[in-house]
Amino acid sequence: MTTNLGDHMIRFTVNGRSHEVDLEPEMPLLWVLREELELRGTKFGCGLGVCGACTIHLNGRAVRSCVTPVSAAEGADLRTIEGLGTRDEPHPIQQAWLDHQVPQCGYCQVGMQMSAAALLDSVPNPTDQDITDGITNVCRCGCYERIRSAIHGAAASVRHEEG
């Protein structure tokens, strides 16, 4: 897919699919994903990189897409919530979210799941402190204990599947 609105061609992959966009390099990646590529699972929260509702993976690392310019995605591999899992084959963190009944309002959950998946990729058996340090997303409903339980549950299910 090629989008032409600016004067700077930027190439990257999102969820395994190649894209080229011709946009201003400082355009926030969040708006490229939502408006140009029509991947609306990533949410707008604060626009300041604080709340984490817009978290995606850039080369496997959790980043806040509202403050990440599209130019930072040049040549990168991006993953959004649409590429994390499917209804039939959810990512372990998505299944754990259901098993532990994490969401209330649900608005933060996409970014929270993306942060949790990145944490488990780098720390397969996280401690409570790893979770506290690694998940800096804000949940206005205060579901932090269920989030922590779900992350531990997902880690345990992955260890069980591997063992």
PDB file of N, CA and C in Angstrom, residues 6-103:
ATOM      1  N   GLY A   6       2.770  13.704   1.447  1.00  0.00           N
ATOM      2  CA  GLY A   6       3.883  14.570   1.799  1.00  0.00           C
ATOM      3  C   GLY A   6       4.961  14.502   0.757  1.00  0.00           C
ATOM      4  N   ASP A   7       6.187  14.605   1.217  1.00  0.00           N
ATOM      5  CA  ASP A   7       7.292  14.566   0.264  1.00  0.00           C
ATOM      6  C   ASP A   7       8.452  13.700   0.741  1.00  0.00           C
ATOM      7  N   HIS A   8       8.167  12.726   1.591  1.00  0.00           N
ATOM      8  CA  HIS A   8       9.211  11.859   2.122  1.00  0.00           C
ATOM      9  C   HIS A   8       8.721  10.412   2.121  1.00  0.00           C
ATOM     10  N   MET A   9       9.251   9.587   1.244  1.00  0.00           N
ATOM     11  CA  MET A   9       8.840   8.179   1.169  1.00  0.00           C
ATOM     12  C   MET A   9       9.474   7.411   2.330  1.00  0.00           C
ATOM     13  N   ILE A  10       8.631   6.737   3.093  1.00  0.00           N
ATOM     14  CA  ILE A  10       9.078   5.951   4.236  1.00  0.00           C
ATOM     15  C   ILE A  10       8.511   4.548   4.061  1.00  0.00           C
ATOM     16  N   ARG A  11       9.381   3.548   4.199  1.00  0.00           N
ATOM     17  CA  ARG A  11       8.990   2.151   4.003  1.00  0.00           C
ATOM     18  C   ARG A  11       9.139   1.396   5.314  1.00  0.00           C
ATOM     19  N   PHE A  12       8.152   0.555   5.603  1.00  0.00           N
ATOM     20  CA  PHE A  12       8.182  -0.265   6.806  1.00  0.00           C
ATOM     21  C   PHE A  12       7.197  -1.413   6.641  1.00  0.00           C
ATOM     22  N   THR A  13       7.229  -2.330   7.578  1.00  0.00           N
ATOM     23  CA  THR A  13       6.331  -3.486   7.581  1.00  0.00           C
ATOM     24  C   THR A  13       5.445  -3.394   8.818  1.00  0.00           C
ATOM     25  N   VAL A  14       4.155  -3.629   8.627  1.00  0.00           N
ATOM     26  CA  VAL A  14       3.215  -3.665   9.750  1.00  0.00           C
ATOM     27  C   VAL A  14       2.498  -5.008   9.712  1.00  0.00           C
ATOM     28  N   ASN A  15       2.650  -5.749  10.793  1.00  0.00           N
ATOM     29  CA  ASN A  15       1.992  -7.057  10.916  1.00  0.00           C
ATOM     30  C   ASN A  15       2.281  -7.946   9.704  1.00  0.00           C
ATOM     31  N   GLY A  16       3.537  -7.887   9.225  1.00  0.00           N
ATOM     32  CA  GLY A  16       3.974  -8.735   8.127  1.00  0.00           C
ATOM     33  C   GLY A  16       3.669  -8.203   6.736  1.00  0.00           C
ATOM     34  N   ARG A  17       3.067  -7.044   6.647  1.00  0.00           N
ATOM     35  CA  ARG A  17       2.694  -6.478   5.347  1.00  0.00           C
ATOM     36  C   ARG A  17       3.512  -5.211   5.078  1.00  0.00           C
ATOM     37  N   SER A  18       4.122  -5.135   3.892  1.00  0.00           N
ATOM     38  CA  SER A  18       4.954  -3.986   3.529  1.00  0.00           C
ATOM     39  C   SER A  18       4.100  -2.774   3.182  1.00  0.00           C
ATOM     40  N   HIS A  19       4.593  -1.614   3.591  1.00  0.00           N
ATOM     41  CA  HIS A  19       3.911  -0.350   3.302  1.00  0.00           C
ATOM     42  C   HIS A  19       4.932   0.704   2.905  1.00  0.00           C
ATOM     43  N   GLU A  20       4.506   1.612   2.060  1.00  0.00           N
ATOM     44  CA  GLU A  20       5.269   2.811   1.705  1.00  0.00           C
ATOM     45  C   GLU A  20       4.338   3.984   1.911  1.00  0.00           C
ATOM     46  N   VAL A  21       4.807   4.978   2.647  1.00  0.00           N
ATOM     47  CA  VAL A  21       4.010   6.187   2.838  1.00  0.00           C
ATOM     48  C   VAL A  21       4.861   7.390   2.471  1.00  0.00           C
ATOM     49  N   ASP A  22       4.240   8.335   1.827  1.00  0.00           N
ATOM     50  CA  ASP A  22       4.901   9.572   1.437  1.00  0.00           C
ATOM     51  C   ASP A  22       4.280  10.676   2.287  1.00  0.00           C
ATOM     52  N   LEU A  23       4.846  10.854   3.488  1.00  0.00           N
ATOM     53  CA  LEU A  23       4.286  11.756   4.482  1.00  0.00           C
ATOM     54  C   LEU A  23       5.384  12.600   5.098  1.00  0.00           C
ATOM     55  N   GLU A  24       4.974  13.620   5.797  1.00  0.00           N
ATOM     56  CA  GLU A  24       5.936  14.412   6.552  1.00  0.00           C
ATOM     57  C   GLU A  24       6.575  13.512   7.613  1.00  0.00           C
ATOM     58  N   PRO A  25       7.901  13.531   7.727  1.00  0.00           N
ATOM     59  CA  PRO A  25       8.594  12.598   8.626  1.00  0.00           C
ATOM     60  C   PRO A  25       8.225  12.752  10.098  1.00  0.00           C
ATOM     61  N   GLU A  26       7.754  13.916  10.497  1.00  0.00           N
ATOM     62  CA  GLU A  26       7.426  14.123  11.910  1.00  0.00           C
ATOM     63  C   GLU A  26       5.995  13.713  12.265  1.00  0.00           C
ATOM     64  N   MET A  27       5.209  13.273  11.294  1.00  0.00           N
ATOM     65  CA  MET A  27       3.841  12.836  11.584  1.00  0.00           C
ATOM     66  C   MET A  27       3.885  11.690  12.589  1.00  0.00           C
ATOM     67  N   PRO A  28       3.086  11.755  13.657  1.00  0.00           N
ATOM     68  CA  PRO A  28       3.084  10.673  14.636  1.00  0.00           C
ATOM     69  C   PRO A  28       2.653   9.343  14.008  1.00  0.00           C
ATOM     70  N   LEU A  29       3.373   8.318  14.368  1.00  0.00           N
ATOM     71  CA  LEU A  29       3.101   6.982  13.852  1.00  0.00           C
ATOM     72  C   LEU A  29       1.664   6.545  14.161  1.00  0.00           C
ATOM     73  N   LEU A  30       1.126   6.963  15.285  1.00  0.00           N
ATOM     74  CA  LEU A  30      -0.253   6.627  15.638  1.00  0.00           C
ATOM     75  C   LEU A  30      -1.216   7.016  14.529  1.00  0.00           C
ATOM     76  N   TRP A  31      -1.073   8.229  13.999  1.00  0.00           N
ATOM     77  CA  TRP A  31      -2.008   8.712  12.982  1.00  0.00           C
ATOM     78  C   TRP A  31      -1.762   8.036  11.638  1.00  0.00           C
ATOM     79  N   VAL A  32      -0.525   7.656  11.374  1.00  0.00           N
ATOM     80  CA  VAL A  32      -0.251   6.897  10.147  1.00  0.00           C
ATOM     81  C   VAL A  32      -0.970   5.557  10.222  1.00  0.00           C
ATOM     82  N   LEU A  33      -0.846   4.880  11.351  1.00  0.00           N
ATOM     83  CA  LEU A  33      -1.490   3.570  11.517  1.00  0.00           C
ATOM     84  C   LEU A  33      -3.013   3.684  11.453  1.00  0.00           C
ATOM     85  N   ARG A  34      -3.558   4.618  12.203  1.00  0.00           N
ATOM     86  CA  ARG A  34      -5.021   4.727  12.299  1.00  0.00           C
ATOM     87  C   ARG A  34      -5.667   5.307  11.049  1.00  0.00           C
ATOM     88  N   GLU A  35      -5.106   6.387  10.538  1.00  0.00           N
ATOM     89  CA  GLU A  35      -5.777   7.110   9.459  1.00  0.00           C
ATOM     90  C   GLU A  35      -5.293   6.731   8.065  1.00  0.00           C
ATOM     91  N   GLU A  36      -4.016   6.505   7.899  1.00  0.00           N
ATOM     92  CA  GLU A  36      -3.491   6.177   6.573  1.00  0.00           C
ATOM     93  C   GLU A  36      -3.617   4.686   6.263  1.00  0.00           C
ATOM     94  N   LEU A  37      -3.327   3.837   7.264  1.00  0.00           N
ATOM     95  CA  LEU A  37      -3.360   2.392   7.044  1.00  0.00           C
ATOM     96  C   LEU A  37      -4.650   1.755   7.563  1.00  0.00           C
ATOM     97  N   GLU A  38      -5.494   2.550   8.200  1.00  0.00           N
ATOM     98  CA  GLU A  38      -6.793   2.112   8.713  1.00  0.00           C
ATOM     99  C   GLU A  38      -6.695   0.949   9.691  1.00  0.00           C
ATOM    100  N   LEU A  39      -5.643   0.962  10.501  1.00  0.00           N
ATOM    101  CA  LEU A  39      -5.473  -0.010  11.584  1.00  0.00           C
ATOM    102  C   LEU A  39      -5.876   0.716  12.871  1.00  0.00           C
ATOM    103  N   ARG A  40      -7.123   0.638  13.215  1.00  0.00           N
ATOM    104  CA  ARG A  40      -7.666   1.479  14.286  1.00  0.00           C
ATOM    105  C   ARG A  40      -7.678   0.818  15.657  1.00  0.00           C
ATOM    106  N   GLY A  41      -7.043  -0.334  15.781  1.00  0.00           N
ATOM    107  CA  GLY A  41      -6.963  -0.981  17.090  1.00  0.00           C
ATOM    108  C   GLY A  41      -6.105  -0.193  18.059  1.00  0.00           C
ATOM    109  N   THR A  42      -5.077   0.466  17.560  1.00  0.00           N
ATOM    110  CA  THR A  42      -4.205   1.284  18.400  1.00  0.00           C
ATOM    111  C   THR A  42      -4.981   2.532  18.787  1.00  0.00           C
ATOM    112  N   LYS A  43      -5.024   2.833  20.069  1.00  0.00           N
ATOM    113  CA  LYS A  43      -5.872   3.910  20.583  1.00  0.00           C
ATOM    114  C   LYS A  43      -5.105   5.197  20.836  1.00  0.00           C
ATOM    115  N   PHE A  44      -5.803   6.315  20.685  1.00  0.00           N
ATOM    116  CA  PHE A  44      -5.289   7.618  21.106  1.00  0.00           C
ATOM    117  C   PHE A  44      -5.747   7.833  22.540  1.00  0.00           C
ATOM    118  N   GLY A  45      -4.795   8.187  23.393  1.00  0.00           N
ATOM    119  CA  GLY A  45      -5.137   8.474  24.788  1.00  0.00           C
ATOM    120  C   GLY A  45      -4.793   9.904  25.131  1.00  0.00           C
ATOM    121  N   CYS A  46      -3.543  10.133  25.480  1.00  0.00           N
ATOM    122  CA  CYS A  46      -3.126  11.450  25.952  1.00  0.00           C
ATOM    123  C   CYS A  46      -2.419  12.285  24.891  1.00  0.00           C
ATOM    124  N   GLY A  47      -1.808  11.646  23.906  1.00  0.00           N
ATOM    125  CA  GLY A  47      -1.050  12.378  22.899  1.00  0.00           C
ATOM    126  C   GLY A  47       0.302  12.867  23.386  1.00  0.00           C
ATOM    127  N   LEU A  48       0.681  12.466  24.590  1.00  0.00           N
ATOM    128  CA  LEU A  48       1.947  12.910  25.181  1.00  0.00           C
ATOM    129  C   LEU A  48       2.906  11.762  25.485  1.00  0.00           C
ATOM    130  N   GLY A  49       2.507  10.539  25.158  1.00  0.00           N
ATOM    131  CA  GLY A  49       3.358   9.386  25.434  1.00  0.00           C
ATOM    132  C   GLY A  49       3.333   8.945  26.885  1.00  0.00           C
ATOM    133  N   VAL A  50       2.352   9.390  27.640  1.00  0.00           N
ATOM    134  CA  VAL A  50       2.290   9.092  29.063  1.00  0.00           C
ATOM    135  C   VAL A  50       1.406   7.878  29.363  1.00  0.00           C
ATOM    136  N   CYS A  51       0.212   7.831  28.788  1.00  0.00           N
ATOM    137  CA  CYS A  51      -0.776   6.826  29.204  1.00  0.00           C
ATOM    138  C   CYS A  51      -0.520   5.438  28.622  1.00  0.00           C
ATOM    139  N   GLY A  52       0.028   5.344  27.426  1.00  0.00           N
ATOM    140  CA  GLY A  52       0.344   4.047  26.829  1.00  0.00           C
ATOM    141  C   GLY A  52      -0.766   3.407  26.020  1.00  0.00           C
ATOM    142  N   ALA A  53      -1.908   4.061  25.857  1.00  0.00           N
ATOM    143  CA  ALA A  53      -3.001   3.486  25.073  1.00  0.00           C
ATOM    144  C   ALA A  53      -2.575   3.222  23.631  1.00  0.00           C
ATOM    145  N   CYS A  54      -1.582   3.956  23.156  1.00  0.00           N
ATOM    146  CA  CYS A  54      -1.129   3.866  21.764  1.00  0.00           C
ATOM    147  C   CYS A  54       0.069   2.941  21.570  1.00  0.00           C
ATOM    148  N   THR A  55       0.392   2.118  22.549  1.00  0.00           N
ATOM    149  CA  THR A  55       1.595   1.281  22.491  1.00  0.00           C
ATOM    150  C   THR A  55       1.520   0.263  21.347  1.00  0.00           C
ATOM    151  N   ILE A  56       2.613   0.204  20.599  1.00  0.00           N
ATOM    152  CA  ILE A  56       2.810  -0.785  19.532  1.00  0.00           C
ATOM    153  C   ILE A  56       4.210  -1.348  19.702  1.00  0.00           C
ATOM    154  N   HIS A  57       4.575  -2.301  18.865  1.00  0.00           N
ATOM    155  CA  HIS A  57       5.946  -2.825  18.859  1.00  0.00           C
ATOM    156  C   HIS A  57       6.673  -2.287  17.636  1.00  0.00           C
ATOM    157  N   LEU A  58       7.832  -1.735  17.848  1.00  0.00           N
ATOM    158  CA  LEU A  58       8.723  -1.273  16.784  1.00  0.00           C
ATOM    159  C   LEU A  58       9.990  -2.097  16.918  1.00  0.00           C
ATOM    160  N   ASN A  59      10.204  -2.995  15.947  1.00  0.00           N
ATOM    161  CA  ASN A  59      11.331  -3.931  16.018  1.00  0.00           C
ATOM    162  C   ASN A  59      11.345  -4.691  17.343  1.00  0.00           C
ATOM    163  N   GLY A  60      10.148  -5.106  17.789  1.00  0.00           N
ATOM    164  CA  GLY A  60      10.025  -5.913  18.988  1.00  0.00           C
ATOM    165  C   GLY A  60      10.007  -5.158  20.293  1.00  0.00           C
ATOM    166  N   ARG A  61      10.164  -3.862  20.250  1.00  0.00           N
ATOM    167  CA  ARG A  61      10.211  -3.042  21.462  1.00  0.00           C
ATOM    168  C   ARG A  61       8.921  -2.242  21.582  1.00  0.00           C
ATOM    169  N   ALA A  62       8.345  -2.189  22.774  1.00  0.00           N
ATOM    170  CA  ALA A  62       7.125  -1.418  23.002  1.00  0.00           C
ATOM    171  C   ALA A  62       7.451   0.070  22.932  1.00  0.00           C
ATOM    172  N   VAL A  63       6.706   0.787  22.089  1.00  0.00           N
ATOM    173  CA  VAL A  63       6.878   2.242  21.968  1.00  0.00           C
ATOM    174  C   VAL A  63       5.514   2.915  21.972  1.00  0.00           C
ATOM    175  N   ARG A  64       5.503   4.161  22.368  1.00  0.00           N
ATOM    176  CA  ARG A  64       4.287   4.979  22.359  1.00  0.00           C
ATOM    177  C   ARG A  64       4.192   5.633  20.993  1.00  0.00           C
ATOM    178  N   SER A  65       3.239   5.185  20.203  1.00  0.00           N
ATOM    179  CA  SER A  65       3.156   5.643  18.810  1.00  0.00           C
ATOM    180  C   SER A  65       2.686   7.080  18.664  1.00  0.00           C
ATOM    181  N   CYS A  66       2.091   7.660  19.702  1.00  0.00           N
ATOM    182  CA  CYS A  66       1.634   9.046  19.596  1.00  0.00           C
ATOM    183  C   CYS A  66       2.794  10.039  19.608  1.00  0.00           C
ATOM    184  N   VAL A  67       3.944   9.623  20.135  1.00  0.00           N
ATOM    185  CA  VAL A  67       5.115  10.510  20.175  1.00  0.00           C
ATOM    186  C   VAL A  67       6.271   9.966  19.343  1.00  0.00           C
ATOM    187  N   THR A  68       6.023   8.917  18.583  1.00  0.00           N
ATOM    188  CA  THR A  68       7.041   8.347  17.708  1.00  0.00           C
ATOM    189  C   THR A  68       6.775   8.827  16.289  1.00  0.00           C
ATOM    190  N   PRO A  69       7.703   9.570  15.706  1.00  0.00           N
ATOM    191  CA  PRO A  69       7.471  10.044  14.336  1.00  0.00           C
ATOM    192  C   PRO A  69       7.553   8.894  13.342  1.00  0.00           C
ATOM    193  N   VAL A  70       6.804   9.004  12.266  1.00  0.00           N
ATOM    194  CA  VAL A  70       6.807   7.953  11.241  1.00  0.00           C
ATOM    195  C   VAL A  70       8.213   7.733  10.702  1.00  0.00           C
ATOM    196  N   SER A  71       9.047   8.759  10.711  1.00  0.00           N
ATOM    197  CA  SER A  71      10.423   8.596  10.222  1.00  0.00           C
ATOM    198  C   SER A  71      11.198   7.563  11.030  1.00  0.00           C
ATOM    199  N   ALA A  72      10.833   7.360  12.303  1.00  0.00           N
ATOM    200  CA  ALA A  72      11.499   6.354  13.140  1.00  0.00           C
ATOM    201  C   ALA A  72      11.165   4.939  12.685  1.00  0.00           C
ATOM    202  N   ALA A  73      10.133   4.803  11.852  1.00  0.00           N
ATOM    203  CA  ALA A  73       9.720   3.486  11.368  1.00  0.00           C
ATOM    204  C   ALA A  73      10.405   3.084  10.072  1.00  0.00           C
ATOM    205  N   GLU A  74      11.225   3.944   9.509  1.00  0.00           N
ATOM    206  CA  GLU A  74      11.912   3.630   8.248  1.00  0.00           C
ATOM    207  C   GLU A  74      12.631   2.286   8.362  1.00  0.00           C
ATOM    208  N   GLY A  75      12.243   1.340   7.511  1.00  0.00           N
ATOM    209  CA  GLY A  75      12.870   0.021   7.485  1.00  0.00           C
ATOM    210  C   GLY A  75      12.507  -0.881   8.651  1.00  0.00           C
ATOM    211  N   ALA A  76      11.601  -0.441   9.498  1.00  0.00           N
ATOM    212  CA  ALA A  76      11.283  -1.169  10.725  1.00  0.00           C
ATOM    213  C   ALA A  76      10.188  -2.207  10.517  1.00  0.00           C
ATOM    214  N   ASP A  77      10.112  -3.100  11.483  1.00  0.00           N
ATOM    215  CA  ASP A  77       9.054  -4.088  11.566  1.00  0.00           C
ATOM    216  C   ASP A  77       8.149  -3.657  12.712  1.00  0.00           C
ATOM    217  N   LEU A  78       6.894  -3.340  12.389  1.00  0.00           N
ATOM    218  CA  LEU A  78       5.936  -2.887  13.387  1.00  0.00           C
ATOM    219  C   LEU A  78       4.895  -3.974  13.630  1.00  0.00           C
ATOM    220  N   ARG A  79       4.417  -4.022  14.859  1.00  0.00           N
ATOM    221  CA  ARG A  79       3.303  -4.917  15.171  1.00  0.00           C
ATOM    222  C   ARG A  79       2.298  -4.129  15.979  1.00  0.00           C
ATOM    223  N   THR A  80       1.046  -4.204  15.548  1.00  0.00           N
ATOM    224  CA  THR A  80      -0.057  -3.577  16.265  1.00  0.00           C
ATOM    225  C   THR A  80      -0.911  -4.677  16.880  1.00  0.00           C
ATOM    226  N   ILE A  81      -1.931  -4.282  17.609  1.00  0.00           N
ATOM    227  CA  ILE A  81      -2.818  -5.266  18.226  1.00  0.00           C
ATOM    228  C   ILE A  81      -3.441  -6.183  17.180  1.00  0.00           C
ATOM    229  N   GLU A  82      -3.652  -5.672  15.977  1.00  0.00           N
ATOM    230  CA  GLU A  82      -4.225  -6.499  14.913  1.00  0.00           C
ATOM    231  C   GLU A  82      -3.300  -7.656  14.534  1.00  0.00           C
ATOM    232  N   GLY A  83      -2.010  -7.529  14.808  1.00  0.00           N
ATOM    233  CA  GLY A  83      -1.046  -8.569  14.478  1.00  0.00           C
ATOM    234  C   GLY A  83      -0.594  -9.389  15.671  1.00  0.00           C
ATOM    235  N   LEU A  84      -1.161  -9.129  16.849  1.00  0.00           N
ATOM    236  CA  LEU A  84      -0.719  -9.848  18.043  1.00  0.00           C
ATOM    237  C   LEU A  84      -1.275 -11.267  18.093  1.00  0.00           C
ATOM    238  N   GLY A  85      -2.545 -11.419  17.827  1.00  0.00           N
ATOM    239  CA  GLY A  85      -3.186 -12.723  17.845  1.00  0.00           C
ATOM    240  C   GLY A  85      -4.492 -12.641  17.082  1.00  0.00           C
ATOM    241  N   THR A  86      -5.188 -13.754  17.022  1.00  0.00           N
ATOM    242  CA  THR A  86      -6.475 -13.785  16.330  1.00  0.00           C
ATOM    243  C   THR A  86      -7.537 -14.303  17.294  1.00  0.00           C
ATOM    244  N   ARG A  87      -8.769 -14.198  16.879  1.00  0.00           N
ATOM    245  CA  ARG A  87      -9.869 -14.724  17.696  1.00  0.00           C
ATOM    246  C   ARG A  87      -9.696 -16.233  17.903  1.00  0.00           C
ATOM    247  N   ASP A  88      -9.286 -16.937  16.850  1.00  0.00           N
ATOM    248  CA  ASP A  88      -9.116 -18.385  16.940  1.00  0.00           C
ATOM    249  C   ASP A  88      -7.809 -18.788  17.615  1.00  0.00           C
ATOM    250  N   GLU A  89      -6.779 -17.969  17.471  1.00  0.00           N
ATOM    251  CA  GLU A  89      -5.481 -18.245  18.079  1.00  0.00           C
ATOM    252  C   GLU A  89      -4.960 -16.990  18.766  1.00  0.00           C
ATOM    253  N   PRO A  90      -5.528 -16.679  19.946  1.00  0.00           N
ATOM    254  CA  PRO A  90      -5.077 -15.474  20.648  1.00  0.00           C
ATOM    255  C   PRO A  90      -3.646 -15.626  21.165  1.00  0.00           C
ATOM    256  N   HIS A  91      -2.962 -14.515  21.241  1.00  0.00           N
ATOM    257  CA  HIS A  91      -1.654 -14.475  21.886  1.00  0.00           C
ATOM    258  C   HIS A  91      -1.861 -14.888  23.354  1.00  0.00           C
ATOM    259  N   PRO A  92      -0.881 -15.522  24.001  1.00  0.00           N
ATOM    260  CA  PRO A  92      -1.045 -15.917  25.404  1.00  0.00           C
ATOM    261  C   PRO A  92      -1.481 -14.763  26.314  1.00  0.00           C
ATOM    262  N   ILE A  93      -1.011 -13.558  26.037  1.00  0.00           N
ATOM    263  CA  ILE A  93      -1.413 -12.428  26.888  1.00  0.00           C
ATOM    264  C   ILE A  93      -2.889 -12.104  26.670  1.00  0.00           C
ATOM    265  N   GLN A  94      -3.375 -12.238  25.440  1.00  0.00           N
ATOM    266  CA  GLN A  94      -4.790 -11.986  25.179  1.00  0.00           C
ATOM    267  C   GLN A  94      -5.661 -13.032  25.863  1.00  0.00           C
ATOM    268  N   GLN A  95      -5.244 -14.283  25.815  1.00  0.00           N
ATOM    269  CA  GLN A  95      -6.002 -15.344  26.497  1.00  0.00           C
ATOM    270  C   GLN A  95      -5.991 -15.109  28.000  1.00  0.00           C
ATOM    271  N   ALA A  96      -4.853 -14.715  28.532  1.00  0.00           N
ATOM    272  CA  ALA A  96      -4.762 -14.451  29.973  1.00  0.00           C
ATOM    273  C   ALA A  96      -5.661 -13.285  30.372  1.00  0.00           C
ATOM    274  N   TRP A  97      -5.771 -12.290  29.499  1.00  0.00           N
ATOM    275  CA  TRP A  97      -6.655 -11.144  29.777  1.00  0.00           C
ATOM    276  C   TRP A  97      -8.089 -11.640  29.960  1.00  0.00           C
ATOM    277  N   LEU A  98      -8.497 -12.580  29.108  1.00  0.00           N
ATOM    278  CA  LEU A  98      -9.845 -13.147  29.221  1.00  0.00           C
ATOM    279  C   LEU A  98      -9.961 -14.019  30.473  1.00  0.00           C
ATOM    280  N   ASP A  99      -8.980 -14.888  30.674  1.00  0.00           N
ATOM    281  CA  ASP A  99      -9.016 -15.817  31.807  1.00  0.00           C
ATOM    282  C   ASP A  99      -9.062 -15.086  33.147  1.00  0.00           C
ATOM    283  N   HIS A 100      -8.375 -13.954  33.241  1.00  0.00           N
ATOM    284  CA  HIS A 100      -8.287 -13.199  34.497  1.00  0.00           C
ATOM    285  C   HIS A 100      -9.284 -12.045  34.549  1.00  0.00           C
ATOM    286  N   GLN A 101     -10.152 -11.952  33.553  1.00  0.00           N
ATOM    287  CA  GLN A 101     -11.180 -10.911  33.487  1.00  0.00           C
ATOM    288  C   GLN A 101     -10.611  -9.525  33.786  1.00  0.00           C
ATOM    289  N   VAL A 102      -9.575  -9.173  33.034  1.00  0.00           N
ATOM    290  CA  VAL A 102      -8.856  -7.935  33.295  1.00  0.00           C
ATOM    291  C   VAL A 102      -9.664  -6.666  33.009  1.00  0.00           C
ATOM    292  N   PRO A 103     -10.230  -6.497  31.819  1.00  0.00           N
ATOM    293  CA  PRO A 103     -10.747  -5.166  31.495  1.00  0.00           C
ATOM    294  C   PRO A 103     -12.033  -4.783  32.217  1.00  0.00           C
TER     295      PRO A 103
END
